Coordinates of C-alpha atoms and ligand atoms in Angstrom, one line a residue:
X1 CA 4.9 -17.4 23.6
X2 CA 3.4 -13.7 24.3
X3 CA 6.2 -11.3 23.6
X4 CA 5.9 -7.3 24.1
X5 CA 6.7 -5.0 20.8
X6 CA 8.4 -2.1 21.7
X7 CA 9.0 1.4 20.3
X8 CA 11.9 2.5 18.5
X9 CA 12.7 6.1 19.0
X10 CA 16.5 8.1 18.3
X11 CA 17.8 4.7 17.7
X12 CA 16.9 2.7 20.6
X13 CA 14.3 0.1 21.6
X14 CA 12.3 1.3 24.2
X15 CA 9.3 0.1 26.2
X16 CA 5.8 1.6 26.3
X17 CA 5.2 3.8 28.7
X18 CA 1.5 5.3 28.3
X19 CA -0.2 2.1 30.1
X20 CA -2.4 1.2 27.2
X21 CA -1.9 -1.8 24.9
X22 CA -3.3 -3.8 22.1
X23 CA -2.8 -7.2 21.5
X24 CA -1.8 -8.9 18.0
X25 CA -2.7 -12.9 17.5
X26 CA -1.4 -15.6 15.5
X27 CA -4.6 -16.0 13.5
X28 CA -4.5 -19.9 12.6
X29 CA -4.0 -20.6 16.4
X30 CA -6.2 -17.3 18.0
X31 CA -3.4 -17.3 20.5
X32 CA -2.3 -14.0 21.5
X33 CA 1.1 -13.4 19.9
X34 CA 2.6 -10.0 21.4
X35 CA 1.3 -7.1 23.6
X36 CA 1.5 -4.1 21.9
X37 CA 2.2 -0.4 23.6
X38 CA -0.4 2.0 22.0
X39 CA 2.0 5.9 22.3
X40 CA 0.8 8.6 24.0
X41 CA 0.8 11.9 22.4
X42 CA 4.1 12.6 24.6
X43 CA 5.9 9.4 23.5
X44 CA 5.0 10.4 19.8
X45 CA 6.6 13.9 20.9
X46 CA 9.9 12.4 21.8
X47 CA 9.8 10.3 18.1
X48 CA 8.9 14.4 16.3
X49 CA 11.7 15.3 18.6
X50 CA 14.2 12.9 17.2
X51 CA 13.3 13.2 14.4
X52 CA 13.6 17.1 14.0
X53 CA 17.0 17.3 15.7
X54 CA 18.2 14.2 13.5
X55 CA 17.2 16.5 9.7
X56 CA 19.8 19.0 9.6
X57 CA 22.8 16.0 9.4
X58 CA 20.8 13.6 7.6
X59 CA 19.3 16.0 4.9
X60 CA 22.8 17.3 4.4
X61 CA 24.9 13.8 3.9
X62 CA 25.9 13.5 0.5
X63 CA 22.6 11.6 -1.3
X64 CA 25.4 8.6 -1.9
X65 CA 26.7 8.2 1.7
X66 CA 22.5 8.2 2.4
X67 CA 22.1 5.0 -0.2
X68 CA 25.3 3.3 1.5
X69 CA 22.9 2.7 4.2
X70 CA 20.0 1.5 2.0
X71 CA 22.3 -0.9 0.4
X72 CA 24.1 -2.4 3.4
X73 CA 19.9 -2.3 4.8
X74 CA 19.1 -4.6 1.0
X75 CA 22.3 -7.0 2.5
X76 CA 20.9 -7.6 5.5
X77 CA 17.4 -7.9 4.7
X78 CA 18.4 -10.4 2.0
X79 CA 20.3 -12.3 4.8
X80 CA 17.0 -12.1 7.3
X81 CA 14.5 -12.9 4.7
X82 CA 12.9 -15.7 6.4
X83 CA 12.8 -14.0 9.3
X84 CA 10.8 -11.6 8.2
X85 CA 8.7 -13.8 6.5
X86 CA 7.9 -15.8 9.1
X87 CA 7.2 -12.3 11.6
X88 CA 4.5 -11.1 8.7
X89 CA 3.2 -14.1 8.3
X90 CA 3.0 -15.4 12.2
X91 CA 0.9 -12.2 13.1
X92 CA -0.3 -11.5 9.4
X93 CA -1.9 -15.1 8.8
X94 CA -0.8 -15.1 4.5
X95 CA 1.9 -18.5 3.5
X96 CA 4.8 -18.2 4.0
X97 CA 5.9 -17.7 0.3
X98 CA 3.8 -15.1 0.1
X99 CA 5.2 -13.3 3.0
X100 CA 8.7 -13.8 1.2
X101 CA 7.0 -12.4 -2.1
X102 CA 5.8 -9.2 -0.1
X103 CA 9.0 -8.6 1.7
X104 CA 10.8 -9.1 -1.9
X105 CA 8.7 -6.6 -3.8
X106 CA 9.7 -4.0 -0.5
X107 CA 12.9 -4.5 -1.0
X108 CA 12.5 -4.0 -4.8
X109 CA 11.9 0.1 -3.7
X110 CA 14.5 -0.4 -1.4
X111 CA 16.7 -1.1 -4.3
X112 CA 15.2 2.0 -6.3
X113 CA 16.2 3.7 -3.2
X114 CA 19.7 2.9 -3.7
X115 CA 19.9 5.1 -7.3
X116 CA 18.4 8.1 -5.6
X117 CA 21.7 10.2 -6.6
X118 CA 21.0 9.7 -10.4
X119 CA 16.8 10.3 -9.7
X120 CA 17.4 13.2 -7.4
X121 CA 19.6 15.2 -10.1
X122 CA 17.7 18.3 -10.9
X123 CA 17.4 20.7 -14.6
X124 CA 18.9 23.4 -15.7
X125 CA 18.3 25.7 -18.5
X126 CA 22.0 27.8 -19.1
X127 CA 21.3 31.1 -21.4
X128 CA 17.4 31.6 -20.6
X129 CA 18.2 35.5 -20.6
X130 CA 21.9 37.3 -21.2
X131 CA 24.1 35.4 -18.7
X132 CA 21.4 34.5 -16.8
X133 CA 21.1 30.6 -16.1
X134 CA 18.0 28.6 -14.5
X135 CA 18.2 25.4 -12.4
X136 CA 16.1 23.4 -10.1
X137 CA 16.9 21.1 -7.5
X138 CA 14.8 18.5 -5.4
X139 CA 14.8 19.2 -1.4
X140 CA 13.3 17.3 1.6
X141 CA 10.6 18.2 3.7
X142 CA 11.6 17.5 7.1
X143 CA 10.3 15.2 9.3
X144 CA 7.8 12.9 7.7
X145 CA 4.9 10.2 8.8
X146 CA 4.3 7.0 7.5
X147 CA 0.9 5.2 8.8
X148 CA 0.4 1.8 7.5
X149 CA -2.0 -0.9 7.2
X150 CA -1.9 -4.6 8.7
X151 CA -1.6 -6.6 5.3
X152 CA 1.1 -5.7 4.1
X153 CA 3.4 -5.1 7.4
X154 CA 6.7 -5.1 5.4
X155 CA 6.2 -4.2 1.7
X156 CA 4.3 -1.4 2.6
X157 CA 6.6 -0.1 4.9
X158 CA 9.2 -0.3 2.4
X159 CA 7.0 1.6 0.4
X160 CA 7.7 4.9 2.2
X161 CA 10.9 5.0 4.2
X162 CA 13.3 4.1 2.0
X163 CA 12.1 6.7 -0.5
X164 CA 11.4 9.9 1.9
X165 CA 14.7 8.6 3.3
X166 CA 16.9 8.5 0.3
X167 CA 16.0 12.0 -0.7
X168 CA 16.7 13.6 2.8
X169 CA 13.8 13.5 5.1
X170 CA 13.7 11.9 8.5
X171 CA 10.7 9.7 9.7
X172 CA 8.5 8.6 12.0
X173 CA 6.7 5.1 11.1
X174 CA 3.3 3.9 12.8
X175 CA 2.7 0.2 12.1
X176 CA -0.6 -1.7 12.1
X177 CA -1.4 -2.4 15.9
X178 CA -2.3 -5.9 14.5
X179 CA 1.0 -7.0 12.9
X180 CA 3.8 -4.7 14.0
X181 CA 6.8 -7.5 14.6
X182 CA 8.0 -7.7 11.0
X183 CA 8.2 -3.4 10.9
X184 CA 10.2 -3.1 14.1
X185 CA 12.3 -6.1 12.9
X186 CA 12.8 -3.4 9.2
X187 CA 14.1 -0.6 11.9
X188 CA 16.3 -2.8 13.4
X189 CA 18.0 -3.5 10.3
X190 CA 18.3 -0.4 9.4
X191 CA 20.0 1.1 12.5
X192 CA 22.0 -2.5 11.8
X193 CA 22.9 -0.6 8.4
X194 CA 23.9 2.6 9.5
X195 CA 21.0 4.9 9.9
X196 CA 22.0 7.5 12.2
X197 CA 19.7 8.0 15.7
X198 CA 16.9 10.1 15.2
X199 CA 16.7 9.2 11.4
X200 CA 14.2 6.3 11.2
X201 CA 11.9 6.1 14.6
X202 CA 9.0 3.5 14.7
X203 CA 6.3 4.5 17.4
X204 CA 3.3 1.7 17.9
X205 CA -0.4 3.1 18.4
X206 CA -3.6 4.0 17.7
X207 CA -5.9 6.8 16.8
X208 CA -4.2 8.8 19.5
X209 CA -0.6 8.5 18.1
X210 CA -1.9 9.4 14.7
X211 CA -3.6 12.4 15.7
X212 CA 0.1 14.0 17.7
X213 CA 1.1 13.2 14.3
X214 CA -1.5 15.2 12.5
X215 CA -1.6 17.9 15.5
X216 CA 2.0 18.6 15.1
X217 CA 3.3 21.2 13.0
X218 CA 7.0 19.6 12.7
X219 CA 5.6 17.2 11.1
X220 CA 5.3 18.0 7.1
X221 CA 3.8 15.3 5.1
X222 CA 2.4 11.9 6.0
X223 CA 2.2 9.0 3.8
X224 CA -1.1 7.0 4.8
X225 CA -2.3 3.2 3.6
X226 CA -5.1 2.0 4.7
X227 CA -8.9 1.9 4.7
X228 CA -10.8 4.7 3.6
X229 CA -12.9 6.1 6.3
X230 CA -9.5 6.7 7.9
X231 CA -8.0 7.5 4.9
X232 CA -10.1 10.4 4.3
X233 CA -10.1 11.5 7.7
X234 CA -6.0 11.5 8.0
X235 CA -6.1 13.3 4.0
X236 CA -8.7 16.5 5.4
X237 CA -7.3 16.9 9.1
X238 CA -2.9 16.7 7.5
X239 CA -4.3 19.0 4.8
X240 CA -6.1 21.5 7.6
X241 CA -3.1 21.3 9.3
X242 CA -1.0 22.4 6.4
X243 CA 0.6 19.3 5.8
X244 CA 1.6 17.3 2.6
X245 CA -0.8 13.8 2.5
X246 CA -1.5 11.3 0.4
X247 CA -3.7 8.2 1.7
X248 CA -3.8 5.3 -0.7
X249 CA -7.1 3.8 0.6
X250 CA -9.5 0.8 -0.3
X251 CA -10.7 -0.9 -3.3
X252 CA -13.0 -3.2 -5.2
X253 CA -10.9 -4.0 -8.1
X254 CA -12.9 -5.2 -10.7
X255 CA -11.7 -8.2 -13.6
X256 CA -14.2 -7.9 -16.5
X257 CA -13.9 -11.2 -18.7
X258 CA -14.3 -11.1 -22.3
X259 CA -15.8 -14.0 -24.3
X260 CA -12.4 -14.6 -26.2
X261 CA -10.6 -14.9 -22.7
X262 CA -8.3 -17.9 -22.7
X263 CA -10.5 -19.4 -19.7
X264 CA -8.1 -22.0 -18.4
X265 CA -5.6 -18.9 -17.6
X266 CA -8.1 -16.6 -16.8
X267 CA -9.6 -18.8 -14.1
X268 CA -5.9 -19.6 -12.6
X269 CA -5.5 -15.5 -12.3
X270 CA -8.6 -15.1 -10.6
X271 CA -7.7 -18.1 -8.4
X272 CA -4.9 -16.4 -7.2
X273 CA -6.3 -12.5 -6.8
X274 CA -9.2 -13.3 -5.0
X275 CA -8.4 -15.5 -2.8
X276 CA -4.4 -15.3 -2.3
X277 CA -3.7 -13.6 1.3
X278 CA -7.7 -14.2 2.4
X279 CA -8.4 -11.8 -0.2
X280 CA -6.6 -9.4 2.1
X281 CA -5.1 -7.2 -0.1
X282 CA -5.6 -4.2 -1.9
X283 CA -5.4 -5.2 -5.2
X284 CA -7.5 -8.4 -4.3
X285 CA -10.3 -8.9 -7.3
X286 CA -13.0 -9.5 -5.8
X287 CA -15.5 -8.8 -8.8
X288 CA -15.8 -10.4 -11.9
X289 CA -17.7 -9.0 -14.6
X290 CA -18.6 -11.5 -17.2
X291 CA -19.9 -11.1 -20.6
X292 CA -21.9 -13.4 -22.2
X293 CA -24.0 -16.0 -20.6
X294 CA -21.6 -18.6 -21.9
X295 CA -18.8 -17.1 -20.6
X296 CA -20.2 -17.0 -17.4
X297 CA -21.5 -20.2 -16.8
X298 CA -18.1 -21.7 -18.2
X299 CA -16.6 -19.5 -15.5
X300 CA -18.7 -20.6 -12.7
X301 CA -18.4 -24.5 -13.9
X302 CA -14.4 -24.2 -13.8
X303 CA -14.2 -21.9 -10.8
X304 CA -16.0 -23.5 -8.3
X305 CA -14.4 -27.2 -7.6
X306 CA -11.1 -24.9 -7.5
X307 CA -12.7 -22.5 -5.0
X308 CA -14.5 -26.0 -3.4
X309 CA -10.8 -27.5 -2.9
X310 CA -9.0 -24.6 -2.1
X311 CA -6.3 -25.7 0.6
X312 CA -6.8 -23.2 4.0
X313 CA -4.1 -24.2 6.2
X314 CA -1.9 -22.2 8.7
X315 CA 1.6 -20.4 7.3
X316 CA 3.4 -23.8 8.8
X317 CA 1.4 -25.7 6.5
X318 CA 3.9 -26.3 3.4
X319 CA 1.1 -27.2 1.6
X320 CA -1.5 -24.0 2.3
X321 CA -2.1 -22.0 -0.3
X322 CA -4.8 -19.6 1.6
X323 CA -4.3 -18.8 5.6
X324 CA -6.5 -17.5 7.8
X325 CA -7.9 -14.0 8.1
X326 CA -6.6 -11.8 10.4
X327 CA -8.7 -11.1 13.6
X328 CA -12.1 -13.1 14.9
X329 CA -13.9 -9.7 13.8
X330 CA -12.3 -9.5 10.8
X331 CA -13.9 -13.4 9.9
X332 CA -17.1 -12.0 11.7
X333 CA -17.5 -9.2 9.5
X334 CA -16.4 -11.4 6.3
X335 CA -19.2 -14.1 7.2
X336 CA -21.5 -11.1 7.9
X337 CA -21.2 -10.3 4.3
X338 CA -21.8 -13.6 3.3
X339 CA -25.1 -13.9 4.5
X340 CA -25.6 -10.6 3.2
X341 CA -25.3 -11.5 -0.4
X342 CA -27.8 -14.3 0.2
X343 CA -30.0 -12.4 1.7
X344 CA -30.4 -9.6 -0.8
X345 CA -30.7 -13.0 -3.3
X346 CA -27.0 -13.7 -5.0
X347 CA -26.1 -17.0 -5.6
X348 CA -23.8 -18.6 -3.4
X349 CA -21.7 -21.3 -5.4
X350 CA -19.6 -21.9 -2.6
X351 CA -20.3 -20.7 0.9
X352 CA -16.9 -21.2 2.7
X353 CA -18.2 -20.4 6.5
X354 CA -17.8 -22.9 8.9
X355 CA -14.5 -24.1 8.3
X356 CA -12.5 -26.0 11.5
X357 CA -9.4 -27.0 11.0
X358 CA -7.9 -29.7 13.7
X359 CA -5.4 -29.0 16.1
X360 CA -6.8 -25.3 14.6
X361 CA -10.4 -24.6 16.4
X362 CA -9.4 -21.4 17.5
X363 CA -8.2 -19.9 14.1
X364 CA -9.6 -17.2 12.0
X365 CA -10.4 -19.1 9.2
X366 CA -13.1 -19.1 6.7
X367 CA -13.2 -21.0 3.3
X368 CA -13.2 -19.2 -0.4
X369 CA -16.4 -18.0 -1.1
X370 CA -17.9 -17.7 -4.5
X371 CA -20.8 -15.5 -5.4
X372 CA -23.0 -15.8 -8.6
X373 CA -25.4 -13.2 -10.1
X374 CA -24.8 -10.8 -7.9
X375 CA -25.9 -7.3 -8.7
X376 CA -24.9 -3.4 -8.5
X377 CA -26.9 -3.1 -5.3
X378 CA -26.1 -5.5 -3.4
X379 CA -23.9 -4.7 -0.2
X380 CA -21.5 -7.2 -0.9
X381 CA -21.1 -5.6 -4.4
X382 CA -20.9 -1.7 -3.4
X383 CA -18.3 -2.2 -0.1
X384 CA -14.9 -3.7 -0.1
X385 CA -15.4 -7.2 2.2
X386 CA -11.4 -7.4 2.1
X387 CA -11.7 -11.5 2.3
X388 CA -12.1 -14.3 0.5
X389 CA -14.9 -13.7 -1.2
X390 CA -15.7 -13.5 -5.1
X391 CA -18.5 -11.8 -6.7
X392 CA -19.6 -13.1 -10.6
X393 CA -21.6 -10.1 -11.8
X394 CA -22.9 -10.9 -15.2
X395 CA -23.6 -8.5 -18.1
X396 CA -24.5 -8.4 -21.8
X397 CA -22.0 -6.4 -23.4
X398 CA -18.6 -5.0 -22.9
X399 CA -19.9 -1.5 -22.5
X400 CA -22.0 -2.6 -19.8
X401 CA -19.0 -4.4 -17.9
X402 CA -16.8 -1.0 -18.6
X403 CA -19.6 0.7 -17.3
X404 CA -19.5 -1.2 -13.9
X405 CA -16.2 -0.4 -13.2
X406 CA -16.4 3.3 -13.7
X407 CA -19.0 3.9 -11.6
X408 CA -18.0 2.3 -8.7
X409 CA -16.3 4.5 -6.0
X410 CA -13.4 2.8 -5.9
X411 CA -11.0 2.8 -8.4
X412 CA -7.7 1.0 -7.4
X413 CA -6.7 -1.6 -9.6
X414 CA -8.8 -3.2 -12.6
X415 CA -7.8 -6.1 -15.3
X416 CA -9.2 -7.7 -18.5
X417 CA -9.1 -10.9 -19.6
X418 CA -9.1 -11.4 -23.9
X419 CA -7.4 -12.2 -26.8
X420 CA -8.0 -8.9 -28.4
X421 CA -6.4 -6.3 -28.7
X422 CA -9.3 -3.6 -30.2
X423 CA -10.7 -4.3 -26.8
X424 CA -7.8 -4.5 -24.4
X425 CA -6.9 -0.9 -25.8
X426 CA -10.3 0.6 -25.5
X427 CA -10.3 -0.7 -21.8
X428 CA -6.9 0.5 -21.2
X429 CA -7.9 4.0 -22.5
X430 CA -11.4 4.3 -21.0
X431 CA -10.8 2.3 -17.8
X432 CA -11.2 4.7 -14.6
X433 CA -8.8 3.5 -12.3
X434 CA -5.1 3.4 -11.1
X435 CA -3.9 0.7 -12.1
X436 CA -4.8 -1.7 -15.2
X437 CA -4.2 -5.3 -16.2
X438 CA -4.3 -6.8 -19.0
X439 CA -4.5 -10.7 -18.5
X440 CA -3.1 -9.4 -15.3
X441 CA -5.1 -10.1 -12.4
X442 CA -3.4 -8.1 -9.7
X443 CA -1.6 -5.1 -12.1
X444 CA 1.0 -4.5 -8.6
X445 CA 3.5 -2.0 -10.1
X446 CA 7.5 -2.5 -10.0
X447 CA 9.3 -0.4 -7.7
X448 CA 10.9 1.9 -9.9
X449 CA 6.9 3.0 -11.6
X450 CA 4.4 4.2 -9.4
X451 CA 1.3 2.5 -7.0
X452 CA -1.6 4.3 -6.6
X453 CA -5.5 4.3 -7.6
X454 CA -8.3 7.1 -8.3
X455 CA -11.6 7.9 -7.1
X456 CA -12.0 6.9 -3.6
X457 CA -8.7 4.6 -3.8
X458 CA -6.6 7.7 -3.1
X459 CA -6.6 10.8 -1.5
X460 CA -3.2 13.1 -2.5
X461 CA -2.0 13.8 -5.6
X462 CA 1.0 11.7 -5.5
X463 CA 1.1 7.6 -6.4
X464 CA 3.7 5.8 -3.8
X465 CA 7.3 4.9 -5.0
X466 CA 9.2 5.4 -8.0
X467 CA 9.3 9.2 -9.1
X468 CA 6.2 9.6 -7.6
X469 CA 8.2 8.9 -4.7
X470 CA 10.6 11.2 -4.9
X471 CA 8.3 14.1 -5.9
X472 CA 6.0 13.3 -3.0
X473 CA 8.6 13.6 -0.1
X474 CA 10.8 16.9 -2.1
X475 CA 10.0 20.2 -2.5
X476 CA 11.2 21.6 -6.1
X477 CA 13.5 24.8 -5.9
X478 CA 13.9 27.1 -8.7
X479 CA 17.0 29.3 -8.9
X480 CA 17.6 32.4 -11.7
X481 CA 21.5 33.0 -11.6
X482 CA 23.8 35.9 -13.1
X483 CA 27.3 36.9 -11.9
X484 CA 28.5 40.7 -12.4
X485 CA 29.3 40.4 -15.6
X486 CA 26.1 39.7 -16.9
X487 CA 24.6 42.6 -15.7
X488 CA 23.6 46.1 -17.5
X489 CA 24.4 49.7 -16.0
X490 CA 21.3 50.5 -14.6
X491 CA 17.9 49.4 -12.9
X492 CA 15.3 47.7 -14.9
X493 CA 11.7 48.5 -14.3
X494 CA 9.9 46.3 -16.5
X495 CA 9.3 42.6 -16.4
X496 CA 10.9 41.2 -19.6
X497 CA 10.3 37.7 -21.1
X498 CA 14.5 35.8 -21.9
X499 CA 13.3 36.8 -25.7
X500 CA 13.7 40.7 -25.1
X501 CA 17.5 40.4 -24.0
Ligands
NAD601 P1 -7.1 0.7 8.9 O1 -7.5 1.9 8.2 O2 -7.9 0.1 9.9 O3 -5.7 1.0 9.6 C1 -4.6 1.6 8.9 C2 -3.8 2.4 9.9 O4 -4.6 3.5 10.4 C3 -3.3 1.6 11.0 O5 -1.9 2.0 11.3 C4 -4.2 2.0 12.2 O6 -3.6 2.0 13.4 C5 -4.6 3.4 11.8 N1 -5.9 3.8 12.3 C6 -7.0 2.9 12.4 N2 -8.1 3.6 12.8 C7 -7.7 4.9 12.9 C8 -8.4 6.1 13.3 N3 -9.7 6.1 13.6 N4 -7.7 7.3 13.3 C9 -6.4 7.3 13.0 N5 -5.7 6.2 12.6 C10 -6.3 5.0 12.6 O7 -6.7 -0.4 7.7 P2 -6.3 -1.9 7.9 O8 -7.5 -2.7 8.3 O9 -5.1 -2.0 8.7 O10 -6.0 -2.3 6.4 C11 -6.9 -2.7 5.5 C12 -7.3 -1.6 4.6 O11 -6.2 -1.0 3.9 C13 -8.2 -2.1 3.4 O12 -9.2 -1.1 3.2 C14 -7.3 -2.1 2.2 O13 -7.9 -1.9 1.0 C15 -6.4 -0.9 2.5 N6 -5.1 -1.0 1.8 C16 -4.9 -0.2 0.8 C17 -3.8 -0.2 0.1 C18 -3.5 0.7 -1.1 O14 -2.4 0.8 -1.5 N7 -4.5 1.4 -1.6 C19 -2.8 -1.2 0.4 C20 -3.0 -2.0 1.5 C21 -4.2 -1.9 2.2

């Protein structure tokens, strides 16, 4: 059954009114599942609106009375779960236990979120001149953006709001057009919880809404996740625009395997990391860099009955352990690169194109893929395919593989697989990227550290969650105190360092 998303503005549900729409499908049957209202720059204005008049109460409630309404929101998520699940995963495509895992590592920051009294206490220095005492404090922005991607339509939600909530800020939240149900189900929980009107507003859209965002000067920082072309673009125009951005964008996360690996466990991790969700993720591997001959071949010989069998099924499927991808072009593009990689002359092990599942014609679904001797200039090797799709690049020496990684343009997340430890530290140490594993295949950080990648992985200067978090959506304040007492008869002319009194 079609149904029609909504917006969610000053703490109601409320219809579209602009006239245009997307639509979002269930990917295993290709049925459309919901119509979705794309905002017009003058809906997104009644969300800034909201959302402005909403900031003075909200950044003023005691930081405890704000995390009453996290926690009561961590209650009732836990009690909804498996509805959420089953909203990410009926528009999204990924099983159902991994829809569960992704809403559980959200609500992981949500739970961070809940200590923000103790992570927003500030310094202070007493004595740094005679009677004069120094003290910072943490303040919120204003009204903030968060635009997020279609793969992760709960988690990464939960990324932002909670945070730029917690410390004070009010927010405006632009969904994926391609999964949206599971977010607007988030907002409605929270207004279940207690957040005020105004606080937490969801508008659905496209390009359009994003730009009233970035056009609008009530509008002080933005939070973006997503791919990088519109990564980059959202990161130069918020910054032109004076505002506060950070855009966690794409990846090719590289695993390099060592000749010591323990192979039966490295094979099982990149089982999962390249091909769990469609290799629809961010922290997907989809290279691995072998070294040694031996080490690849063993590789290849253990990899590909288990990429052969994989089980593609839809999310109703108890049994699936890979769904479809997410939209006919997004399998289009995916088999594009396929034949790509054997054109420019990579091996393919395993082609998994042409998959039909019955009762399931219509789906979006393409098999595991695995790719061997593939090479630095190869298409499928330099761009981020964002499917199921494995690339075996093999090398020589560890330097070489190390080498690899750096250079590429992405730098998101990265793991090795050994026994030793000379090695695993050198990588650790060397290693240009965000985030590193070590016989880790997908290096996810908890809620209460930091997510975020280099080079062309992230725009900003802030990682997402954790302290990052709340440094990210508060401005520091510095105050210099002294009461009568402390001061001389007497104006002072020169600047003097605390030393001199
Ligand atoms: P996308 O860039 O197409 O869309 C992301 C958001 O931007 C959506 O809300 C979309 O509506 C909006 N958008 C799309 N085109 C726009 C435009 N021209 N102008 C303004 N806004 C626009 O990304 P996606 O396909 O939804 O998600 C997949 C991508 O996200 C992959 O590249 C993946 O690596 C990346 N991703 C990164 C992380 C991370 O943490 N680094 C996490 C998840 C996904």
């Amino acid at each position: 059954m079609t149904t029609t998303i909504n917006h969610f503005i000053n703490g109601k549900s409320v219809p579209g009114t602009s006239g245009r729409t997307a639509e979002a499908f269930n990917p295993a049957t290709g049925e459309v599942d919901a119509i979705v209202p794309l905002a017009s720059k003058s809906e997104v204005e009644t969300a800034i609106v909201a959302a402005a008049a909403a900031f003075p109460a909200w950044s003023t409630t005691p930081a405890a009375k704000r995390a009453q309404v996290l926690f009561k929101f961590r209650e009732l998520l836990i009690a909804n779960l498996d509805e959420v699940a089953e909203l990410i995963s009926r528009q999204h495509g990924k099983t159902l236990p991994d829809a569960r895992g992704e809403a559980t590592r959200g609500l992981e920051v949500v739970e961070f979120a809940c200590g923000i009294p103790h992570a927003l206490k500030g310094e202070m220095s007493e004595q740094v001149a005679g009677k004069v005492d120094t003290y910072s404090t943490r303040q919120a922005l204003g009204v903030v953006a968060g635009i997020t991607p279609f793969n992760f339509p709960a988690m990464v939600p939960m990324w932002m709001f909670p945070m730029a909530l917690a410390v004070g800020n009010t927010f405006i939240l632009k969904p994926s057009e391609r999964s949206p149900a599971a977010t607007v189900r988030l907002v409605e929980l929270m207004h279940e919880a207690g957040a005020p009107e105004g606080v937490l507003n969801l508008v659905n859209g496209d390009k359009e809404a994003v730009d009233a965002l970035l056009g609008d000067e009530r509008v002080k920082a933005i939070s973006f996740v997503g791919s990088t072309a519109v990564g980059k673009y959202i990161y130069e125009t918020g910054c032109a625009n004076g505002k506060r951005v950070q855009a966690l964008c794409g990846a090719k996360n590289h695993a390099i395997v060592m000749p010591d690996a323990d192979m039966g466990m490295t094979v099982n991790a990149l089982m999962g990391a390249a091909y769990g969700s469609a290799g629809e993720r961010c922290m997907a591997i989809s290279v691995a860099v072998v070294v040694g001959k031996e080490t690849g071949d063993e590789l290849i010989k253990q990899m590909a009955p288990k990429v052969q069998s994989l089980k593609v099924a839809p999310y109703t499927d108890e049994e699936a352990e890979m769904g479809p991808v997410v939209t006919f072009e997004a399998k289009e593009r995916i088999e594009g690169y396929i034949q790509s990689g054997i054109d420019e002359g990579a091996t393919a092990v395993v082609d998994g194109r042409g998959l039909t599942l019955q009762g399931y014609e219509n789906g979006y679904f393409t098999g595991g893929t695995l790719f061997d001797n593939v090479t630095e200039d190869m298409k499928i090797y330099k761009e981020e395919i964002f499917g199921p799709v494995l690339s075996v690049v093999r090398t020589d020496t560890y330097e070489e593989a190390l080498r690899l990684v750096n250079e590429h343009e992405y730098g998101n997340g990265t793991a090795i697989f050994t026994r030793d430890g000379d090695t695993a530290r050198d990588f650790n140490n060397r290693v240009q990227a965000g985030m590193v594993g070590i016989n880790v295949p997908i290096p996810v950080p908890v809620a209460y550290h930091s997510f975020g990648g280099w080079k062309n992985s992230l725009f900003g200067d802030h990682h997402i969650h954790g302290m990052e978090g709340v440094r990210f959506y508060t401005k520091l304040k510095t105050t210099t105190a002294r009461w009568p007492s402390g001061v001389k008869d007497g104006a002072e002319f020169h600047f003097k360092s605390g030393a001199d009194h």
